[in-house]
Amino acid sequence: MTIIGPDRTGLVEAVARAVAGQGGNWLESRMCRLGGEFAGILRIEVPTEKKAPLLDALQKISGLTITIHSGETKISASNARQTKMEIIGQDRPGIVHEISAALARSGVNVEEFSSEVISGAMTGETLFKAAARLQLPRDCNLGALKKDLEKIAADLLVDISFEKLDG
């Protein structure tokens, strides 16, 4: 399920109340405030007979746009490696495209991605800052991926670092 609407105090509680009120189980979620809007993706489990009443309850939450994808979600058991990537450098149009294209060429799945444009502490110039959680396929050549990203980094003046995640 996705939820989008103007940010306000109590919005998450209203959604959680609607889910709990229909016997639902909140399995996982990612939510944030961005530009005054609230956006979230949720995975919940609810008894079949409670799906329609849950949708009714959610639609009564003022200003919220809800999209529901119903059905069984298959969580694939993967033996892929997890890593975290952090990026910081001078901002310019196309930076996310070039980095995501390099990741896609190596078969890397971007599981989480967050970014912002900030003012550099020393220079005051506009910097791009991003963090990503990545899933690397077992056959991914990390050395080749790093070289591909470093080539982009040299073009974009970006510092890229990887950190292996446990699990």
Coordinates of N, CA and C in Angstrom, one line a residue:
M1 N 0.8 -1.2 0.0 CA 0.0 0.0 0.0 C 0.9 1.2 0.0
T2 N 0.5 2.2 -0.7 CA 1.2 3.5 -0.7 C 0.2 4.6 -0.2
I3 N 0.7 5.5 0.6 CA -0.1 6.6 1.1 C 0.7 7.9 0.9
I4 N -0.1 8.9 0.4 CA 0.5 10.2 0.1 C -0.5 11.3 0.5
G5 N 0.0 12.3 1.2 CA -0.9 13.4 1.5 C -0.1 14.5 2.2
P6 N -0.8 15.6 2.5 CA -0.1 16.7 3.2 C 0.3 16.2 4.6
D7 N 1.6 16.5 5.0 CA 2.1 16.1 6.2 C 1.3 16.8 7.4
R8 N 1.1 16.1 8.4 CA 0.5 16.6 9.6 C 0.7 15.7 10.8
T9 N 0.6 16.2 12.0 CA 0.8 15.4 13.2 C -0.3 14.4 13.3
G10 N 0.0 13.1 13.6 CA -1.0 12.1 13.8 C -1.4 11.3 12.6
L11 N -0.8 11.6 11.5 CA -1.1 10.9 10.2 C -0.7 9.4 10.3
V12 N 0.5 9.1 10.8 CA 0.9 7.7 10.9 C 0.0 6.9 11.9
E13 N -0.4 7.6 13.0 CA -1.2 7.0 14.0 C -2.6 6.7 13.5
A14 N -3.1 7.6 12.6 CA -4.4 7.4 12.0 C -4.4 6.1 11.1
V15 N -3.3 6.0 10.3 CA -3.2 4.8 9.5 C -3.1 3.5 10.3
A16 N -2.2 3.6 11.4 CA -2.0 2.5 12.2 C -3.3 2.1 13.0
R17 N -4.1 3.0 13.4 CA -5.3 2.8 14.0 C -6.3 2.0 13.1
A18 N -6.3 2.5 11.8 CA -7.2 1.8 10.9 C -6.8 0.4 10.6
V19 N -5.5 0.2 10.5 CA -5.0 -1.2 10.3 C -5.3 -2.1 11.5
A20 N -4.9 -1.6 12.7 CA -5.2 -2.4 13.9 C -6.7 -2.6 14.1
G21 N -7.5 -1.6 13.8 CA -8.9 -1.7 14.0 C -9.6 -2.8 13.2
Q22 N -8.9 -3.2 12.1 CA -9.4 -4.3 11.3 C -8.6 -5.6 11.5
G23 N -7.9 -5.7 12.6 CA -7.1 -6.9 12.9 C -5.9 -7.1 12.0
G24 N -5.4 -6.0 11.4 CA -4.3 -6.1 10.5 C -3.0 -6.1 11.2
N25 N -2.0 -6.7 10.6 CA -0.6 -6.7 11.1 C 0.3 -5.9 10.2
W26 N 1.0 -4.9 10.8 CA 1.9 -4.0 10.1 C 3.2 -4.8 10.0
L27 N 3.5 -5.2 8.8 CA 4.7 -6.0 8.6 C 6.0 -5.2 8.3
E28 N 5.9 -4.2 7.5 CA 7.1 -3.3 7.3 C 6.6 -2.1 6.6
S29 N 7.5 -1.0 6.7 CA 7.1 0.2 6.1 C 8.3 1.1 5.9
R30 N 8.2 2.1 5.0 CA 9.1 3.2 4.8 C 8.3 4.4 4.7
M31 N 8.6 5.4 5.5 CA 7.8 6.6 5.4 C 8.7 7.8 5.6
C32 N 8.3 9.0 5.0 CA 9.1 10.2 5.1 C 8.2 11.4 4.8
R33 N 8.7 12.5 5.2 CA 8.2 13.8 4.8 C 9.1 14.4 3.8
L34 N 8.6 14.9 2.7 CA 9.4 15.5 1.7 C 8.6 16.6 1.0
G35 N 9.2 17.8 1.1 CA 8.6 19.0 0.6 C 7.2 19.3 1.1
G36 N 7.0 19.0 2.4 CA 5.7 19.3 3.0 C 4.6 18.2 2.8
E37 N 5.0 17.2 2.0 CA 4.1 16.1 1.8 C 4.6 14.9 2.5
F38 N 3.7 14.0 2.9 CA 4.0 12.8 3.6 C 3.8 11.6 2.6
A39 N 4.8 10.7 2.5 CA 4.7 9.6 1.6 C 5.1 8.3 2.4
G40 N 4.4 7.3 2.2 CA 4.8 6.0 2.8 C 4.4 4.8 2.0
I41 N 5.2 3.8 2.1 CA 4.9 2.5 1.5 C 4.8 1.5 2.7
L42 N 3.8 0.7 2.7 CA 3.6 -0.2 3.8 C 3.3 -1.6 3.3
R43 N 3.6 -2.6 4.0 CA 3.2 -3.9 3.7 C 2.5 -4.4 5.0
I44 N 1.2 -4.7 4.8 CA 0.4 -5.1 5.9 C -0.3 -6.4 5.6
E45 N -0.7 -7.1 6.6 CA -1.5 -8.4 6.4 C -2.8 -8.2 7.2
V46 N -3.9 -8.5 6.5 CA -5.2 -8.3 7.1 C -6.1 -9.5 6.6
P47 N -7.0 -10.0 7.5 CA -7.9 -11.0 7.1 C -8.7 -10.6 5.9
T48 N -8.9 -11.6 5.0 CA -9.6 -11.3 3.8 C -10.9 -10.6 4.0
E49 N -11.7 -11.0 4.9 CA -13.0 -10.4 5.1 C -12.9 -8.9 5.7
K50 N -11.7 -8.5 6.1 CA -11.5 -7.2 6.6 C -10.9 -6.2 5.6
K51 N -10.6 -6.7 4.4 CA -9.9 -5.8 3.4 C -10.8 -4.6 3.0
A52 N -12.1 -4.9 2.7 CA -13.0 -3.8 2.3 C -13.2 -2.8 3.5
P53 N -13.5 -3.3 4.7 CA -13.6 -2.3 5.8 C -12.3 -1.5 6.1
L54 N -11.2 -2.2 5.9 CA -9.9 -1.4 6.1 C -9.8 -0.3 5.0
L55 N -10.1 -0.6 3.8 CA -10.1 0.4 2.7 C -11.0 1.6 3.1
D56 N -12.2 1.2 3.5 CA -13.2 2.3 3.9 C -12.6 3.1 5.0
A57 N -12.0 2.5 6.0 CA -11.4 3.3 7.2 C -10.3 4.2 6.7
L58 N -9.4 3.7 5.8 CA -8.3 4.4 5.3 C -8.8 5.6 4.5
Q59 N -9.8 5.4 3.7 CA -10.3 6.5 2.8 C -11.0 7.6 3.6
K60 N -11.3 7.4 4.9 CA -11.9 8.4 5.7 C -10.9 9.3 6.3
I61 N -9.6 9.0 6.2 CA -8.5 9.8 6.7 C -8.3 11.0 5.7
S62 N -8.6 12.2 6.2 CA -8.7 13.4 5.4 C -7.4 13.7 4.6
G63 N -7.5 13.9 3.3 CA -6.4 14.4 2.5 C -5.4 13.3 2.1
L64 N -5.7 12.1 2.4 CA -4.8 11.0 2.1 C -5.2 10.3 0.8
T65 N -4.2 10.1 -0.1 CA -4.4 9.3 -1.3 C -3.8 7.9 -1.0
I66 N -4.6 6.9 -1.3 CA -4.1 5.5 -0.9 C -4.2 4.7 -2.2
T67 N -3.2 3.9 -2.4 CA -3.1 2.9 -3.5 C -2.8 1.6 -2.8
I68 N -3.6 0.6 -3.1 CA -3.5 -0.7 -2.5 C -3.2 -1.8 -3.6
H69 N -2.2 -2.5 -3.4 CA -1.9 -3.7 -4.3 C -2.2 -4.9 -3.4
S70 N -3.2 -5.6 -3.8 CA -3.7 -6.8 -3.1 C -3.1 -8.0 -3.6
G71 N -2.8 -9.0 -2.7 CA -2.3 -10.3 -3.2 C -1.2 -10.7 -2.3
E72 N -0.7 -11.9 -2.6 CA 0.4 -12.5 -1.9 C 1.7 -11.8 -2.4
T73 N 2.5 -11.4 -1.4 CA 3.8 -10.8 -1.7 C 4.8 -11.9 -1.5
K74 N 5.6 -12.2 -2.5 CA 6.6 -13.2 -2.3 C 7.9 -12.5 -2.0
I75 N 8.4 -12.9 -0.9 CA 9.7 -12.4 -0.5 C 10.8 -13.4 -0.8
S76 N 11.6 -13.1 -1.8 CA 12.5 -14.1 -2.3 C 13.7 -14.3 -1.3
A77 N 14.0 -15.5 -1.1 CA 15.2 -15.8 -0.3 C 16.4 -15.7 -1.2
S78 N 17.2 -14.7 -1.0 CA 18.3 -14.4 -1.9 C 19.7 -14.6 -1.2
N79 N 20.6 -15.1 -1.9 CA 21.9 -15.2 -1.3 C 22.8 -14.1 -1.8
A80 N 22.2 -13.0 -2.2 CA 22.9 -11.8 -2.7 C 23.6 -11.1 -1.5
R81 N 24.6 -10.4 -1.8 CA 25.3 -9.6 -0.8 C 24.7 -8.2 -0.6
Q82 N 24.6 -7.8 0.6 CA 24.1 -6.5 1.0 C 25.3 -5.5 1.2
T83 N 25.2 -4.3 0.7 CA 26.2 -3.3 1.0 C 25.5 -1.9 1.1
K84 N 26.2 -1.0 1.7 CA 25.7 0.4 1.8 C 26.6 1.3 1.0
M85 N 26.1 2.2 0.2 CA 26.9 3.1 -0.5 C 26.5 4.5 -0.1
E86 N 27.5 5.3 0.1 CA 27.3 6.7 0.4 C 28.0 7.6 -0.7
I87 N 27.4 8.6 -1.1 CA 27.8 9.5 -2.2 C 27.7 10.9 -1.7
I88 N 28.8 11.7 -1.9 CA 28.8 13.1 -1.7 C 29.7 13.8 -2.7
G89 N 29.2 14.9 -3.3 CA 30.0 15.6 -4.3 C 29.2 16.8 -4.8
Q90 N 29.8 17.4 -5.8 CA 29.1 18.6 -6.4 C 27.9 18.2 -7.1
D91 N 26.8 18.9 -6.9 CA 25.5 18.6 -7.5 C 25.5 19.1 -8.9
R92 N 24.8 18.3 -9.8 CA 24.6 18.7 -11.1 C 23.5 17.8 -11.7
P93 N 22.8 18.3 -12.7 CA 21.7 17.4 -13.3 C 22.3 16.1 -13.9
G94 N 21.6 15.0 -13.6 CA 22.1 13.7 -14.2 C 22.9 12.8 -13.3
I95 N 23.2 13.3 -12.1 CA 24.1 12.5 -11.2 C 23.4 11.2 -10.8
V96 N 22.1 11.3 -10.5 CA 21.4 10.0 -10.0 C 21.3 9.1 -11.2
H97 N 21.0 9.6 -12.4 CA 20.9 8.8 -13.6 C 22.2 8.0 -13.9
E98 N 23.3 8.7 -13.8 CA 24.6 8.1 -14.2 C 25.0 7.0 -13.1
I99 N 24.8 7.3 -11.9 CA 25.1 6.3 -10.8 C 24.2 5.1 -10.9
S100 N 22.9 5.4 -11.0 CA 22.0 4.3 -11.1 C 22.2 3.4 -12.3
A101 N 22.6 4.0 -13.4 CA 22.9 3.3 -14.7 C 24.1 2.3 -14.5
A102 N 25.1 2.8 -13.8 CA 26.3 2.0 -13.5 C 25.9 0.8 -12.6
L103 N 25.0 1.0 -11.6 CA 24.6 0.0 -10.7 C 23.7 -1.1 -11.5
A104 N 22.9 -0.6 -12.4 CA 22.0 -1.5 -13.2 C 22.9 -2.3 -14.2
R105 N 23.9 -1.7 -14.7 CA 24.8 -2.5 -15.6 C 25.4 -3.7 -14.9
S106 N 25.6 -3.5 -13.6 CA 26.3 -4.6 -12.8 C 25.2 -5.5 -12.2
G107 N 24.0 -5.3 -12.5 CA 22.9 -6.2 -12.0 C 22.6 -5.9 -10.5
V108 N 23.0 -4.7 -10.0 CA 22.8 -4.3 -8.6 C 21.3 -3.8 -8.4
N109 N 20.7 -4.3 -7.4 CA 19.3 -3.9 -7.0 C 19.4 -2.8 -5.9
V110 N 18.8 -1.6 -6.2 CA 18.8 -0.6 -5.2 C 17.6 -0.8 -4.3
E111 N 17.8 -1.2 -3.1 CA 16.7 -1.5 -2.1 C 16.2 -0.3 -1.4
E112 N 17.1 0.6 -1.1 CA 16.7 1.9 -0.5 C 17.6 3.0 -1.0
F113 N 17.0 4.2 -1.2 CA 17.8 5.3 -1.7 C 17.3 6.6 -1.1
S114 N 18.1 7.4 -0.6 CA 17.7 8.7 -0.1 C 18.7 9.7 -0.5
S115 N 18.3 10.9 -0.9 CA 19.2 11.9 -1.3 C 18.7 13.3 -0.9
E116 N 19.7 14.2 -0.9 CA 19.4 15.6 -0.6 C 20.4 16.5 -1.2
V117 N 20.1 17.8 -1.4 CA 21.1 18.8 -1.9 C 21.3 19.7 -0.7
I118 N 22.6 19.8 -0.4 CA 23.0 20.6 0.8 C 24.0 21.7 0.4
S119 N 24.2 22.6 1.4 CA 25.3 23.6 1.2 C 26.5 23.1 1.8
G120 N 27.7 23.2 1.1 CA 28.9 22.7 1.6 C 29.4 23.6 2.8
A121 N 29.9 22.9 3.8 CA 30.2 23.6 5.0 C 31.3 24.7 4.8
M122 N 32.4 24.3 4.1 CA 33.5 25.2 3.9 C 33.3 26.2 2.8
T123 N 32.7 25.7 1.6 CA 32.7 26.5 0.4 C 31.3 27.1 0.2
G124 N 30.3 26.6 0.7 CA 28.9 27.0 0.5 C 28.4 26.6 -0.9
E125 N 29.2 25.8 -1.6 CA 28.7 25.4 -2.9 C 27.6 24.2 -2.7
T126 N 26.8 24.0 -3.7 CA 25.8 23.1 -3.6 C 26.3 21.7 -3.8
L127 N 26.0 20.8 -2.8 CA 26.5 19.4 -2.8 C 25.4 18.5 -2.9
F128 N 25.6 17.4 -3.6 CA 24.6 16.3 -3.6 C 25.1 15.2 -2.6
K129 N 24.2 14.7 -1.8 CA 24.5 13.7 -0.8 C 23.4 12.6 -0.9
A130 N 23.9 11.4 -1.0 CA 23.0 10.2 -1.1 C 23.5 9.1 -0.3
A131 N 22.6 8.2 0.1 CA 22.9 7.0 0.8 C 22.0 5.9 0.2
A132 N 22.5 4.7 -0.1 CA 21.8 3.7 -0.7 C 22.1 2.3 0.0
R133 N 21.1 1.5 0.1 CA 21.3 0.1 0.5 C 21.2 -0.7 -0.8
L134 N 22.2 -1.5 -1.1 CA 22.2 -2.2 -2.3 C 22.3 -3.7 -2.1
Q135 N 21.7 -4.4 -3.1 CA 21.8 -5.9 -3.1 C 22.7 -6.3 -4.3
L136 N 23.9 -6.8 -4.0 CA 24.8 -7.2 -5.1 C 24.6 -8.6 -5.4
P137 N 24.4 -9.0 -6.7 CA 24.3 -10.4 -7.0 C 25.6 -11.1 -6.7
R138 N 25.6 -12.4 -6.4 CA 26.8 -13.1 -6.0 C 27.8 -13.0 -7.1
D139 N 27.5 -13.0 -8.4 CA 28.4 -13.0 -9.4 C 28.9 -11.5 -9.8
C140 N 28.5 -10.5 -9.0 CA 28.8 -9.2 -9.3 C 30.3 -9.0 -9.0
N141 N 31.0 -8.4 -10.0 CA 32.4 -8.1 -9.8 C 32.5 -6.7 -9.1
L142 N 32.7 -6.7 -7.8 CA 32.7 -5.5 -7.0 C 33.8 -4.6 -7.5
G143 N 35.0 -5.1 -7.9 CA 36.1 -4.3 -8.4 C 35.7 -3.6 -9.7
A144 N 35.1 -4.3 -10.6 CA 34.6 -3.7 -11.8 C 33.5 -2.6 -11.6
L145 N 32.6 -2.9 -10.6 CA 31.6 -1.9 -10.3 C 32.2 -0.7 -9.7
K146 N 33.2 -0.8 -8.8 CA 33.8 0.3 -8.2 C 34.6 1.1 -9.3
K147 N 35.2 0.5 -10.2 CA 35.9 1.2 -11.3 C 34.9 2.0 -12.1
D148 N 33.8 1.4 -12.4 CA 32.7 2.1 -13.2 C 32.2 3.3 -12.5
L149 N 32.0 3.1 -11.2 CA 31.5 4.3 -10.4 C 32.6 5.3 -10.2
E150 N 33.9 4.9 -10.0 CA 35.0 5.8 -9.9 C 35.2 6.7 -11.1
K151 N 34.9 6.0 -12.3 CA 35.0 6.8 -13.6 C 33.9 7.9 -13.6
I152 N 32.7 7.5 -13.1 CA 31.7 8.5 -13.1 C 32.0 9.5 -12.0
A153 N 32.5 9.1 -10.9 CA 32.9 9.9 -9.8 C 33.9 11.0 -10.2
A154 N 34.9 10.6 -11.0 CA 35.9 11.5 -11.5 C 35.2 12.6 -12.4
D155 N 34.3 12.1 -13.2 CA 33.5 13.1 -14.1 C 32.7 14.0 -13.3
L156 N 32.1 13.5 -12.2 CA 31.2 14.3 -11.4 C 31.7 14.9 -10.1
L157 N 33.0 14.6 -9.8 CA 33.7 15.0 -8.6 C 32.9 14.5 -7.4
V158 N 32.6 13.2 -7.4 CA 31.9 12.6 -6.3 C 32.7 11.6 -5.5
D159 N 32.6 11.6 -4.2 CA 33.3 10.6 -3.4 C 32.3 9.5 -3.1
I160 N 32.6 8.3 -3.4 CA 31.8 7.1 -3.2 C 32.4 6.2 -2.3
S161 N 31.7 5.7 -1.3 CA 32.2 4.7 -0.4 C 31.2 3.6 -0.2
F162 N 31.8 2.3 0.0 CA 30.9 1.2 0.2 C 31.2 0.7 1.6
E163 N 30.2 0.1 2.2 CA 30.3 -0.6 3.5 C 29.5 -1.9 3.5
K164 N 30.1 -3.0 3.8 CA 29.5 -4.3 3.9 C 28.5 -4.3 5.0
L165 N 27.3 -4.8 4.8 CA 26.3 -4.9 5.8 C 26.3 -6.4 6.3
D166 N 26.0 -6.6 7.6 CA 25.9 -7.9 8.1 C 24.7 -8.6 7.6
G167 N 24.7 -9.9 7.5 CA 23.5 -10.6 7.1 C 23.6 -11.2 5.8

